Amino acid sequence: MDTHSQLTRLGLFDARVPRYTSYPTAPHFGGSVRHGQFSEWIEAIPAGSAISLYLHVPFCRRLCWFCACRTQGTQTTDPVIAYVQTLKQEIALLKQHLAPGVTLARLHWGGGTPTMIPPDLIRDLADTIFAVAPLAADGEFSVEIDPNEVDAPRLDALAAAGMNRASIGVQDFDPEIQRTIGRDQSYELTRSVADMIRSRGVHSLNADILYGLPHQTAQRIADSVQKLLTLSPDRVALYGYAHVPWMSRRQQMIPSDAMPKPEERLRLFDVARRLFTWGGYAEIGIDHFARPNDSMAIAQATGHLRRNFQGYTDDTAPVLIGLGASSISRFPQGYAQNASGTSDHTKAIRAGQFSTHRGHAFAGEDLLRARIIEALMCDFSVSRAELLRDFATTPARLDDLFAAAKAEFGSFFEVTADGAAIPPAGRPLTRMIARMFDEYDHARARHSAAV
Ligand SMILES: C[S@@+](CC[C@H](N)C(=O)[O-])C[C@H]1O[C@@H](n2cnc3c(N)ncnc32)[C@H](O)[C@@H]1O
Ligand code: SF4
């Protein structure tokens, strides 16, 4: 059986498998983690340590039809201005629980569209954060920027506030695809925003593009990637478009019959992948590319690549605190998620407490399984010696865990004396193989085919 038939047989082309930006994944969080637990975990952060902060801005001026992100449309900045006041109160609350001397390894503003914040409030918000925890000497302050929703004053404010990495949404440059996904954005506009960002001394530029979009063909994705390469991004996320109209109602505007077939998606990814690697980019995990001197490529080469809620990261800080509605925090003890709706979130913060409404405290084999899943997603391999060194487990237990994945994925999952690995031919199955180690996902052992 050829590789393509084997992948089909194993269910790749119709699989809906988590992206494993956390383990357990967010749908398996429960209601037992509340603001009291969240406050305790913050208080346990040692004085003087470096942590990371994520700040969520769930507003957009236009709602792109393809987008599955949690965000709400608004034509005016009034709700954004009110929301920034809530964020400032949330930061003041954080300060009450945070030990002195904590610095930020990473600060990321995501959304939604953080650039909906007016310039004076961008500076005010950044100042408020840095007064509580300044950026560490080698720290990174990154912001997601919609090229359609930014101008010189807002970029000036972000650069003055210390932004040193910008991430722009591109998706695809083809006009028919853009019309179909409800996201017009000319190449000229994208190029001019990239130039404006760099001319302000922000030298690290990320771009997001998508494969598997309606009407996308090998030729069209090749054109889009080549256009993107002319902007020389330092890092690219090449996400598979998730068409989930039953969850994201905006996507009902996109005709399902214009979607490429599952097999075609794999080909679209491969066309883009070849162009990036040919252009000198290092392939990072399952969906990122980076210039060899970018910190993510270096992290991969030195074994420091990690997963967090944004996908791949070179951030190795043990704590990530999420501020704003729906944000998720990660601690050595577990995960905590804020209320999803802005009104519930705001209500809690105004009442003087965090809005934490769900999460997960690590127990049992959670951390062992989380490490195996993260290692497979980042490095396509996992070291037996490291697992035995870092967790209270046994060689026999690891043999059992690996054997279950081996039975399911055969030659696409290699078990050796050193550990386990996913060979190049099995990489399209990485998320499915990772799922074999997910104790909470009961759909994981659906396939019984021996390969
Ligand atoms: C939270 S959005 C913020 C981007 C920013 N607001 C912009 O429009 O440029 C971050 C990225 O998520 C990705 N994304 C959104 N919806 C998606 C979907 N349905 N499938 C896959 N990726 C998606 C897009 O690539 C997008 O650039
Ligand atoms: S892609 Fe960006 S601008 Fe468009 S709806 Fe999603 S978050 Fe908002």
GROMACS .gro file of C-alpha atoms and ligand atoms in nm:
model
  486
    1MET     CA    1   0.000   0.000   0.000
    2ASP     CA    2   0.145   0.342  -0.090
    3THR     CA    3   0.189   0.616   0.171
    4HIS     CA    4  -0.111   0.810   0.046
    5SER     CA    5  -0.342   0.508   0.077
    6GLN     CA    6  -0.205   0.434   0.423
    7LEU     CA    7  -0.267   0.792   0.537
    8THR     CA    8  -0.621   0.770   0.400
    9ARG     CA    9  -0.680   0.439   0.572
   10LEU     CA   10  -0.561   0.580   0.902
   11GLY     CA   11  -0.820   0.852   0.873
   12LEU     CA   12  -0.599   1.157   0.823
   13PHE     CA   13  -0.824   1.313   0.566
   14ASP     CA   14  -1.134   1.322   0.775
   15ALA     CA   15  -0.982   1.353   1.116
   16ARG     CA   16  -1.085   1.634   1.348
   17VAL     CA   17  -0.806   1.621   1.595
   18PRO     CA   18  -0.696   1.879   1.856
   19ARG     CA   19  -0.402   2.107   1.775
   20TYR     CA   20  -0.260   2.028   2.120
   21THR     CA   21  -0.178   2.380   2.224
   22SER     CA   22  -0.235   2.246   2.576
   23TYR     CA   23  -0.281   1.911   2.746
   24PRO     CA   24  -0.548   1.848   2.857
   25THR     CA   25  -0.709   2.051   2.577
   26ALA     CA   26  -0.946   2.334   2.674
   27PRO     CA   27  -1.271   2.139   2.609
   28HIS     CA   28  -1.165   1.909   2.894
   29PHE     CA   29  -1.126   2.187   3.149
   30GLY     CA   30  -1.374   2.174   3.436
   31GLY     CA   31  -1.541   2.418   3.674
   32SER     CA   32  -1.328   2.338   3.980
   33VAL     CA   33  -1.063   2.604   3.909
   34ARG     CA   34  -1.196   2.944   4.019
   35HIS     CA   35  -1.047   3.279   4.109
   36GLY     CA   36  -0.928   3.159   4.453
   37GLN     CA   37  -0.718   2.881   4.298
   38PHE     CA   38  -0.593   3.118   4.027
   39SER     CA   39  -0.483   3.374   4.291
   40GLU     CA   40  -0.300   3.102   4.486
   41TRP     CA   41  -0.112   2.988   4.176
   42ILE     CA   42  -0.009   3.348   4.106
   43GLU     CA   43   0.108   3.390   4.466
   44ALA     CA   44   0.327   3.078   4.430
   45ILE     CA   45   0.537   3.243   4.156
   46PRO     CA   46   0.879   3.306   4.314
   47ALA     CA   47   0.993   3.667   4.358
   48GLY     CA   48   1.230   3.777   4.084
   49SER     CA   49   1.130   3.513   3.832
   50ALA     CA   50   1.052   3.567   3.463
   51ILE     CA   51   0.700   3.485   3.347
   52SER     CA   52   0.500   3.553   3.029
   53LEU     CA   53   0.182   3.749   2.978
   54TYR     CA   54  -0.088   3.714   2.712
   55LEU     CA   55  -0.344   3.989   2.671
   56HIS     CA   56  -0.659   3.922   2.468
   57VAL     CA   57  -0.849   4.192   2.280
   58PRO     CA   58  -1.171   4.033   2.151
   59PHE     CA   59  -1.286   4.309   1.913
   60CYS     CA   60  -1.266   4.357   1.535
   61ARG     CA   61  -1.403   4.630   1.310
   62ARG     CA   62  -1.494   4.376   1.044
   63LEU     CA   63  -1.563   4.010   1.102
   64CYS     CA   64  -1.385   3.804   0.837
   65TRP     CA   65  -1.608   3.513   0.738
   66PHE     CA   66  -1.335   3.249   0.763
   67CYS     CA   67  -1.228   3.343   1.114
   68ALA     CA   68  -1.296   3.099   1.396
   69CYS     CA   69  -1.143   3.321   1.665
   70ARG     CA   70  -1.349   3.440   1.961
   71THR     CA   71  -1.407   3.805   1.881
   72GLN     CA   72  -1.694   4.051   1.842
   73GLY     CA   73  -1.755   4.312   1.575
   74THR     CA   74  -1.779   4.681   1.661
   75GLN     CA   75  -1.779   4.987   1.438
   76THR     CA   76  -1.680   5.226   1.716
   77THR     CA   77  -1.388   5.213   1.956
   78ASP     CA   78  -1.612   5.281   2.260
   79PRO     CA   79  -1.631   4.916   2.375
   80VAL     CA   80  -1.256   4.882   2.319
   81ILE     CA   81  -1.186   5.188   2.533
   82ALA     CA   82  -1.409   5.051   2.810
   83TYR     CA   83  -1.238   4.711   2.781
   84VAL     CA   84  -0.892   4.868   2.820
   85GLN     CA   85  -1.010   5.015   3.153
   86THR     CA   86  -1.110   4.663   3.261
   87LEU     CA   87  -0.769   4.531   3.156
   88LYS     CA   88  -0.599   4.801   3.363
   89GLN     CA   89  -0.805   4.698   3.666
   90GLU     CA   90  -0.716   4.334   3.600
   91ILE     CA   91  -0.346   4.428   3.593
   92ALA     CA   92  -0.387   4.614   3.924
   93LEU     CA   93  -0.546   4.299   4.068
   94LEU     CA   94  -0.258   4.090   3.936
   95LYS     CA   95  -0.013   4.324   4.110
   96GLN     CA   96  -0.181   4.258   4.445
   97HIS     CA   97  -0.096   3.886   4.415
   98LEU     CA   98   0.239   3.899   4.236
   99ALA     CA   99   0.569   3.873   4.427
  100PRO     CA  100   0.813   4.163   4.378
  101GLY     CA  101   1.076   4.166   4.106
  102VAL     CA  102   0.889   3.956   3.851
  103THR     CA  103   0.984   4.036   3.490
  104LEU     CA  104   0.830   3.943   3.155
  105ALA     CA  105   1.005   3.698   2.925
  106ARG     CA  106   0.724   3.751   2.674
  107LEU     CA  107   0.434   3.990   2.640
  108HIS     CA  108   0.189   3.908   2.361
  109TRP     CA  109  -0.119   4.107   2.262
  110GLY     CA  110  -0.358   3.895   2.057
  111GLY     CA  111  -0.717   3.888   1.949
  112GLY     CA  112  -0.926   3.977   1.775
  113THR     CA  113  -0.754   4.296   1.677
  114PRO     CA  114  -0.535   4.460   1.943
  115THR     CA  115  -0.470   4.748   1.701
  116MET     CA  116  -0.829   4.863   1.756
  117ILE     CA  117  -0.691   5.023   2.073
  118PRO     CA  118  -0.635   5.398   2.014
  119PRO     CA  119  -0.270   5.516   2.024
  120ASP     CA  120  -0.283   5.698   2.360
  121LEU     CA  121  -0.437   5.390   2.523
  122ILE     CA  122  -0.177   5.160   2.363
  123ARG     CA  123   0.093   5.354   2.549
  124ASP     CA  124  -0.113   5.375   2.868
  125LEU     CA  125  -0.183   5.000   2.870
  126ALA     CA  126   0.180   4.906   2.801
  127ASP     CA  127   0.299   5.147   3.076
  128THR     CA  128   0.050   4.995   3.321
  129ILE     CA  129   0.179   4.644   3.247
  130PHE     CA  130   0.548   4.735   3.262
  131ALA     CA  131   0.498   4.921   3.593
  132VAL     CA  132   0.388   4.586   3.742
  133ALA     CA  133   0.638   4.364   3.558
  134PRO     CA  134   0.897   4.515   3.324
  135LEU     CA  135   1.009   4.338   3.010
  136ALA     CA  136   1.317   4.122   3.083
  137ALA     CA  137   1.644   4.231   2.919
  138ASP     CA  138   1.602   3.977   2.635
  139GLY     CA  139   1.221   3.989   2.654
  140GLU     CA  140   0.990   3.995   2.354
  141PHE     CA  141   0.681   4.214   2.314
  142SER     CA  142   0.474   4.092   2.019
  143VAL     CA  143   0.143   4.213   1.880
  144GLU     CA  144  -0.105   4.068   1.626
  145ILE     CA  145  -0.171   4.326   1.358
  146ASP     CA  146  -0.448   4.322   1.101
  147PRO     CA  147  -0.300   4.525   0.810
  148ASN     CA  148  -0.649   4.664   0.742
  149GLU     CA  149  -0.681   4.802   1.092
  150VAL     CA  150  -0.361   4.990   1.164
  151ASP     CA  151  -0.207   5.327   1.075
  152ALA     CA  152   0.106   5.530   1.144
  153PRO     CA  153  -0.004   5.670   1.485
  154ARG     CA  154  -0.092   5.324   1.619
  155LEU     CA  155   0.233   5.174   1.490
  156ASP     CA  156   0.425   5.470   1.640
  157ALA     CA  157   0.257   5.402   1.975
  158LEU     CA  158   0.334   5.029   1.962
  159ALA     CA  159   0.698   5.090   1.867
  160ALA     CA  160   0.733   5.352   2.143
  161ALA     CA  161   0.580   5.106   2.389
  162GLY     CA  162   0.855   4.857   2.303
  163MET     CA  163   0.693   4.618   2.054
  164ASN     CA  164   0.979   4.421   1.902
  165ARG     CA  165   0.788   4.154   1.705
  166ALA     CA  166   0.479   4.206   1.491
  167SER     CA  167   0.253   3.937   1.351
  168ILE     CA  168   0.044   4.022   1.046
  169GLY     CA  169  -0.255   3.828   0.916
  170VAL     CA  170  -0.229   3.757   0.542
  171GLN     CA  171  -0.431   3.435   0.484
  172ASP     CA  172  -0.402   3.441   0.099
  173PHE     CA  173  -0.338   3.708  -0.165
  174ASP     CA  174  -0.571   3.568  -0.434
  175PRO     CA  175  -0.863   3.812  -0.495
  176GLU     CA  176  -1.125   3.541  -0.558
  177ILE     CA  177  -1.026   3.354  -0.242
  178GLN     CA  178  -1.029   3.680  -0.045
  179ARG     CA  179  -1.381   3.760  -0.169
  180THR     CA  180  -1.499   3.410  -0.080
  181ILE     CA  181  -1.360   3.421   0.275
  182GLY     CA  182  -1.474   3.781   0.338
  183ARG     CA  183  -1.128   3.930   0.376
  184ASP     CA  184  -1.014   4.182   0.114
  185GLN     CA  185  -0.651   4.279   0.158
  186SER     CA  186  -0.432   4.382  -0.131
  187TYR     CA  187  -0.069   4.284  -0.164
  188GLU     CA  188   0.019   4.656  -0.178
  189LEU     CA  189  -0.151   4.724   0.157
  190THR     CA  190   0.022   4.426   0.322
  191ARG     CA  191   0.359   4.530   0.179
  192SER     CA  192   0.316   4.890   0.296
  193VAL     CA  193   0.222   4.779   0.652
  194ALA     CA  194   0.525   4.544   0.662
  195ASP     CA  195   0.746   4.836   0.555
  196MET     CA  196   0.588   5.069   0.812
  197ILE     CA  197   0.652   4.813   1.087
  198ARG     CA  198   1.017   4.766   0.990
  199SER     CA  199   1.082   5.138   0.943
  200ARG     CA  200   0.994   5.184   1.310
  201GLY     CA  201   1.277   4.955   1.415
  202VAL     CA  202   1.061   4.647   1.468
  203HIS     CA  203   1.277   4.388   1.299
  204SER     CA  204   1.095   4.064   1.371
  205LEU     CA  205   0.797   4.007   1.146
  206ASN     CA  206   0.562   3.707   1.151
  207ALA     CA  207   0.290   3.633   0.898
  208ASP     CA  208  -0.008   3.396   0.908
  209ILE     CA  209  -0.128   3.226   0.591
  210LEU     CA  210  -0.378   2.946   0.539
  211TYR     CA  211  -0.396   2.633   0.326
  212GLY     CA  212  -0.718   2.447   0.248
  213LEU     CA  213  -0.914   2.767   0.165
  214PRO     CA  214  -1.211   2.765  -0.074
  215HIS     CA  215  -1.105   2.788  -0.441
  216GLN     CA  216  -0.740   2.740  -0.341
  217THR     CA  217  -0.535   2.547  -0.597
  218ALA     CA  218  -0.169   2.446  -0.607
  219GLN     CA  219  -0.103   2.735  -0.847
  220ARG     CA  220  -0.282   2.989  -0.630
  221ILE     CA  221  -0.111   2.891  -0.306
  222ALA     CA  222   0.225   2.891  -0.488
  223ASP     CA  223   0.154   3.249  -0.606
  224SER     CA  224   0.054   3.359  -0.257
  225VAL     CA  225   0.360   3.205  -0.094
  226GLN     CA  226   0.587   3.367  -0.354
  227LYS     CA  227   0.426   3.705  -0.289
  228LEU     CA  228   0.467   3.654   0.084
  229LEU     CA  229   0.835   3.564   0.036
  230THR     CA  230   0.893   3.905  -0.124
  231LEU     CA  231   0.809   4.054   0.219
  232SER     CA  232   1.081   3.837   0.381
  233PRO     CA  233   0.889   3.749   0.698
  234ASP     CA  234   1.112   3.609   0.973
  235ARG     CA  235   0.852   3.353   1.069
  236VAL     CA  236   0.543   3.212   0.899
  237ALA     CA  237   0.250   3.018   1.041
  238LEU     CA  238   0.091   2.805   0.768
  239TYR     CA  239  -0.233   2.694   0.934
  240GLY     CA  240  -0.480   2.450   0.785
  241TYR     CA  241  -0.810   2.636   0.742
  242ALA     CA  242  -1.060   2.487   0.986
  243HIS     CA  243  -1.404   2.496   0.823
  244VAL     CA  244  -1.643   2.451   1.113
  245PRO     CA  245  -1.961   2.640   1.011
  246TRP     CA  246  -2.163   2.464   1.283
  247MET     CA  247  -1.939   2.629   1.545
  248SER     CA  248  -1.845   2.953   1.372
  249ARG     CA  249  -2.165   3.085   1.215
  250ARG     CA  250  -1.983   3.343   1.000
  251GLN     CA  251  -1.835   3.054   0.804
  252GLN     CA  252  -2.184   2.974   0.672
  253MET     CA  253  -2.115   3.259   0.425
  254ILE     CA  254  -1.850   3.034   0.266
  255PRO     CA  255  -1.986   2.778   0.017
  256SER     CA  256  -1.884   2.432   0.139
  257ASP     CA  257  -1.865   2.303  -0.218
  258ALA     CA  258  -1.577   2.546  -0.289
  259MET     CA  259  -1.361   2.369  -0.029
  260PRO     CA  260  -1.066   2.164  -0.153
  261LYS     CA  261  -1.096   1.790  -0.098
  262PRO     CA  262  -0.905   1.652   0.202
  263GLU     CA  263  -0.638   1.493  -0.021
  264GLU     CA  264  -0.597   1.827  -0.199
  265ARG     CA  265  -0.532   1.999   0.136
  266LEU     CA  266  -0.229   1.780   0.190
  267ARG     CA  267  -0.103   1.876  -0.156
  268LEU     CA  268  -0.160   2.248  -0.091
  269PHE     CA  269   0.041   2.223   0.231
  270ASP     CA  270   0.316   2.040   0.048
  271VAL     CA  271   0.338   2.299  -0.232
  272ALA     CA  272   0.371   2.579   0.026
  273ARG     CA  273   0.614   2.378   0.238
  274ARG     CA  274   0.846   2.316  -0.056
  275LEU     CA  275   0.851   2.684  -0.148
  276PHE     CA  276   0.936   2.793   0.207
  277THR     CA  277   1.213   2.538   0.248
  278TRP     CA  278   1.345   2.622  -0.100
  279GLY     CA  279   1.345   2.986   0.011
  280GLY     CA  280   1.579   2.896   0.298
  281TYR     CA  281   1.324   2.866   0.579
  282ALA     CA  282   1.356   2.600   0.847
  283GLU     CA  283   1.047   2.382   0.886
  284ILE     CA  284   0.920   2.405   1.243
  285GLY     CA  285   0.690   2.133   1.374
  286ILE     CA  286   0.372   2.075   1.179
  287ASP     CA  287   0.285   2.425   1.056
  288HIS     CA  288   0.557   2.689   1.102
  289PHE     CA  289   0.855   2.808   0.900
  290ALA     CA  290   1.131   3.039   1.019
  291ARG     CA  291   1.449   3.198   0.888
  292PRO     CA  292   1.747   3.008   1.031
  293ASN     CA  293   1.849   3.308   1.245
  294ASP     CA  294   1.498   3.356   1.389
  295SER     CA  295   1.468   3.262   1.757
  296MET     CA  296   1.210   2.992   1.679
  297ALA     CA  297   1.444   2.814   1.436
  298ILE     CA  298   1.721   2.838   1.695
  299ALA     CA  299   1.487   2.702   1.964
  300GLN     CA  300   1.403   2.406   1.743
  301ALA     CA  301   1.768   2.336   1.663
  302THR     CA  302   1.862   2.345   2.032
  303GLY     CA  303   1.564   2.145   2.162
  304HIS     CA  304   1.386   2.443   2.321
  305LEU     CA  305   1.077   2.458   2.102
  306ARG     CA  306   0.749   2.452   2.299
  307ARG     CA  307   0.373   2.464   2.246
  308ASN     CA  308   0.147   2.726   2.398
  309PHE     CA  309  -0.197   2.866   2.319
  310GLN     CA  310  -0.059   3.060   2.022
  311GLY     CA  311   0.087   2.743   1.869
  312TYR     CA  312   0.465   2.702   1.857
  313THR     CA  313   0.681   2.923   2.077
  314ASP     CA  314   1.039   2.963   2.190
  315ASP     CA  315   0.915   3.084   2.528
  316THR     CA  316   1.038   2.854   2.803
  317ALA     CA  317   0.896   3.052   3.098
  318PRO     CA  318   0.717   2.814   3.338
  319VAL     CA  319   0.418   3.048   3.382
  320LEU     CA  320   0.198   3.218   3.122
  321ILE     CA  321  -0.071   3.446   3.262
  322GLY     CA  322  -0.366   3.525   3.032
  323LEU     CA  323  -0.544   3.857   3.083
  324GLY     CA  324  -0.876   3.954   2.927
  325ALA     CA  325  -1.191   3.765   2.837
  326SER     CA  326  -1.146   3.394   2.756
  327SER     CA  327  -0.767   3.400   2.810
  328ILE     CA  328  -0.604   3.087   2.946
  329SER     CA  329  -0.318   3.083   3.199
  330ARG     CA  330  -0.071   2.803   3.246
  331PHE     CA  331   0.111   2.729   3.572
  332PRO     CA  332   0.323   2.434   3.685
  333GLN     CA  333   0.011   2.338   3.885
  334GLY     CA  334  -0.248   2.358   3.606
  335TYR     CA  335  -0.456   2.575   3.370
  336ALA     CA  336  -0.703   2.853   3.449
  337GLN     CA  337  -0.939   3.017   3.198
  338ASN     CA  338  -1.114   3.352   3.230
  339ALA     CA  339  -1.484   3.400   3.159
  340SER     CA  340  -1.542   3.387   2.782
  341GLY     CA  341  -1.781   3.679   2.741
  342THR     CA  342  -1.652   4.034   2.785
  343SER     CA  343  -1.950   4.127   3.004
  344ASP     CA  344  -1.897   3.838   3.250
  345HIS     CA  345  -1.527   3.910   3.254
  346THR     CA  346  -1.578   4.281   3.314
  347LYS     CA  347  -1.836   4.217   3.588
  348ALA     CA  348  -1.593   4.000   3.785
  349ILE     CA  349  -1.301   4.243   3.750
  350ARG     CA  350  -1.518   4.541   3.851
  351ALA     CA  351  -1.620   4.342   4.160
  352GLY     CA  352  -1.251   4.310   4.246
  353GLN     CA  353  -1.185   3.948   4.155
  354PHE     CA  354  -1.043   3.751   3.865
  355SER     CA  355  -1.303   3.610   3.625
  356THR     CA  356  -1.158   3.254   3.630
  357HIS     CA  357  -1.445   3.014   3.564
  358ARG     CA  358  -1.282   2.689   3.455
  359GLY     CA  359  -0.949   2.514   3.429
  360HIS     CA  360  -0.763   2.201   3.523
  361ALA     CA  361  -0.531   2.110   3.812
  362PHE     CA  362  -0.267   1.860   3.698
  363ALA     CA  363  -0.302   1.513   3.848
  364GLY     CA  364  -0.201   1.154   3.778
  365GLU     CA  365  -0.011   1.117   3.452
  366ASP     CA  366  -0.113   1.459   3.312
  367LEU     CA  367   0.236   1.609   3.309
  368LEU     CA  368   0.399   1.296   3.169
  369ARG     CA  369   0.144   1.275   2.887
  370ALA     CA  370   0.166   1.651   2.829
  371ARG     CA  371   0.543   1.619   2.783
  372ILE     CA  372   0.510   1.327   2.538
  373ILE     CA  373   0.250   1.514   2.332
  374GLU     CA  374   0.452   1.839   2.332
  375ALA     CA  375   0.772   1.656   2.233
  376LEU     CA  376   0.599   1.477   1.944
  377MET     CA  377   0.437   1.802   1.823
  378CYS     CA  378   0.766   1.998   1.850
  379ASP     CA  379   1.043   1.748   1.773
  380PHE     CA  380   0.858   1.446   1.624
  381SER     CA  381   1.040   1.241   1.885
  382VAL     CA  382   1.044   1.178   2.256
  383SER     CA  383   1.334   1.066   2.472
  384ARG     CA  384   1.284   0.774   2.710
  385ALA     CA  385   1.577   0.889   2.928
  386GLU     CA  386   1.429   1.237   2.972
  387LEU     CA  387   1.089   1.101   3.066
  388LEU     CA  388   1.244   0.864   3.321
  389ARG     CA  389   1.456   1.151   3.458
  390ASP     CA  390   1.169   1.402   3.490
  391PHE     CA  391   0.867   1.191   3.588
  392ALA     CA  392   0.783   0.920   3.840
  393THR     CA  393   0.728   0.655   3.576
  394THR     CA  394   0.889   0.326   3.475
  395PRO     CA  395   1.034   0.179   3.156
  396ALA     CA  396   0.749  -0.075   3.152
  397ARG     CA  397   0.487   0.202   3.168
  398LEU     CA  398   0.652   0.388   2.879
  399ASP     CA  399   0.665   0.062   2.680
  400ASP     CA  400   0.287   0.026   2.730
  401LEU     CA  401   0.216   0.383   2.624
  402PHE     CA  402   0.435   0.360   2.315
  403ALA     CA  403   0.302   0.014   2.222
  404ALA     CA  404  -0.055   0.146   2.197
  405ALA     CA  405   0.054   0.412   1.945
  406LYS     CA  406   0.267   0.159   1.759
  407ALA     CA  407  -0.026  -0.082   1.727
  408GLU     CA  408  -0.235   0.195   1.577
  409PHE     CA  409   0.018   0.367   1.351
  410GLY     CA  410   0.267   0.091   1.260
  411SER     CA  411   0.555   0.218   1.048
  412PHE     CA  412   0.445   0.579   1.104
  413PHE     CA  413   0.549   0.553   1.471
  414GLU     CA  414   0.893   0.410   1.552
  415VAL     CA  415   0.975   0.279   1.898
  416THR     CA  416   1.346   0.245   1.973
  417ALA     CA  417   1.570   0.195   2.274
  418ASP     CA  418   1.605   0.574   2.296
  419GLY     CA  419   1.234   0.648   2.286
  420ALA     CA  420   0.986   0.701   2.006
  421ALA     CA  421   0.976   0.903   1.685
  422ILE     CA  422   0.751   0.995   1.395
  423PRO     CA  423   0.942   0.944   1.066
  424PRO     CA  424   0.894   1.204   0.788
  425ALA     CA  425   0.628   0.994   0.608
  426GLY     CA  426   0.416   0.993   0.924
  427ARG     CA  427   0.432   1.367   0.994
  428PRO     CA  428   0.091   1.448   0.844
  429LEU     CA  429  -0.041   1.216   1.119
  430THR     CA  430   0.138   1.394   1.406
  431ARG     CA  431  -0.175   1.529   1.577
  432MET     CA  432  -0.343   1.189   1.548
  433ILE     CA  433  -0.040   1.012   1.692
  434ALA     CA  434  -0.023   1.271   1.975
  435ARG     CA  435  -0.389   1.193   2.044
  436MET     CA  436  -0.292   0.835   2.133
  437PHE     CA  437  -0.138   0.980   2.450
  438ASP     CA  438  -0.446   1.188   2.534
  439GLU     CA  439  -0.621   1.017   2.822
  440TYR     CA  440  -0.921   1.253   2.800
  441ASP     CA  441  -0.995   1.201   2.430
  442HIS     CA  442  -1.202   0.890   2.411
  443ALA     CA  443  -1.213   0.893   2.031
  444ARG     CA  444  -0.842   0.825   2.012
  445ALA     CA  445  -0.841   0.451   1.952
  446ARG     CA  446  -1.097   0.458   1.673
  447HIS     CA  447  -0.874   0.302   1.412
  448SER     CA  448  -0.776  -0.057   1.444
  449ALA     CA  449  -0.602  -0.096   1.110
  450ALA     CA  450  -0.255  -0.250   1.137
  451VAL     CA  451  -0.014  -0.090   0.892
  452LIG     C1  452  -0.673   3.556   1.607
  452LIG     S1  453  -0.636   3.588   1.443
  452LIG     C2  454  -0.575   3.753   1.462
  452LIG     C3  455  -0.526   3.811   1.336
  452LIG     C4  456  -0.558   3.957   1.311
  452LIG     N1  457  -0.679   4.000   1.370
  452LIG     C5  458  -0.572   3.973   1.161
  452LIG     O1  459  -0.684   3.967   1.113
  452LIG     O2  460  -0.473   3.989   1.093
  452LIG     C6  461  -0.489   3.494   1.422
  452LIG     C7  462  -0.488   3.396   1.308
  452LIG     O3  463  -0.575   3.288   1.330
  452LIG     C8  464  -0.589   3.220   1.206
  452LIG     N2  465  -0.727   3.171   1.189
  452LIG     C9  466  -0.842   3.237   1.209
  452LIG     N3  467  -0.947   3.160   1.175
  452LIG    C10  468  -0.898   3.040   1.134
  452LIG    C11  469  -0.956   2.918   1.087
  452LIG     N4  470  -1.087   2.906   1.073
  452LIG     N5  471  -0.873   2.817   1.055
  452LIG    C12  472  -0.740   2.829   1.071
  452LIG     N6  473  -0.679   2.942   1.112
  452LIG    C13  474  -0.757   3.047   1.144
  452LIG    C14  475  -0.559   3.323   1.096
  452LIG     O4  476  -0.447   3.283   1.021
  452LIG    C15  477  -0.532   3.450   1.174
  452LIG     O5  478  -0.435   3.531   1.115
  453SF4     S1  479  -0.906   3.738   1.109
  453SF4    FE1  480  -0.851   3.899   1.250
  453SF4     S2  481  -0.975   4.077   1.184
  453SF4    FE2  482  -1.064   3.899   1.087
  453SF4     S3  483  -1.230   3.839   1.230
  453SF4    FE3  484  -1.046   3.717   1.281
  453SF4     S4  485  -0.946   3.827   1.441
  453SF4    FE4  486  -1.091   3.970   1.344
   0.00000   0.00000   0.00000
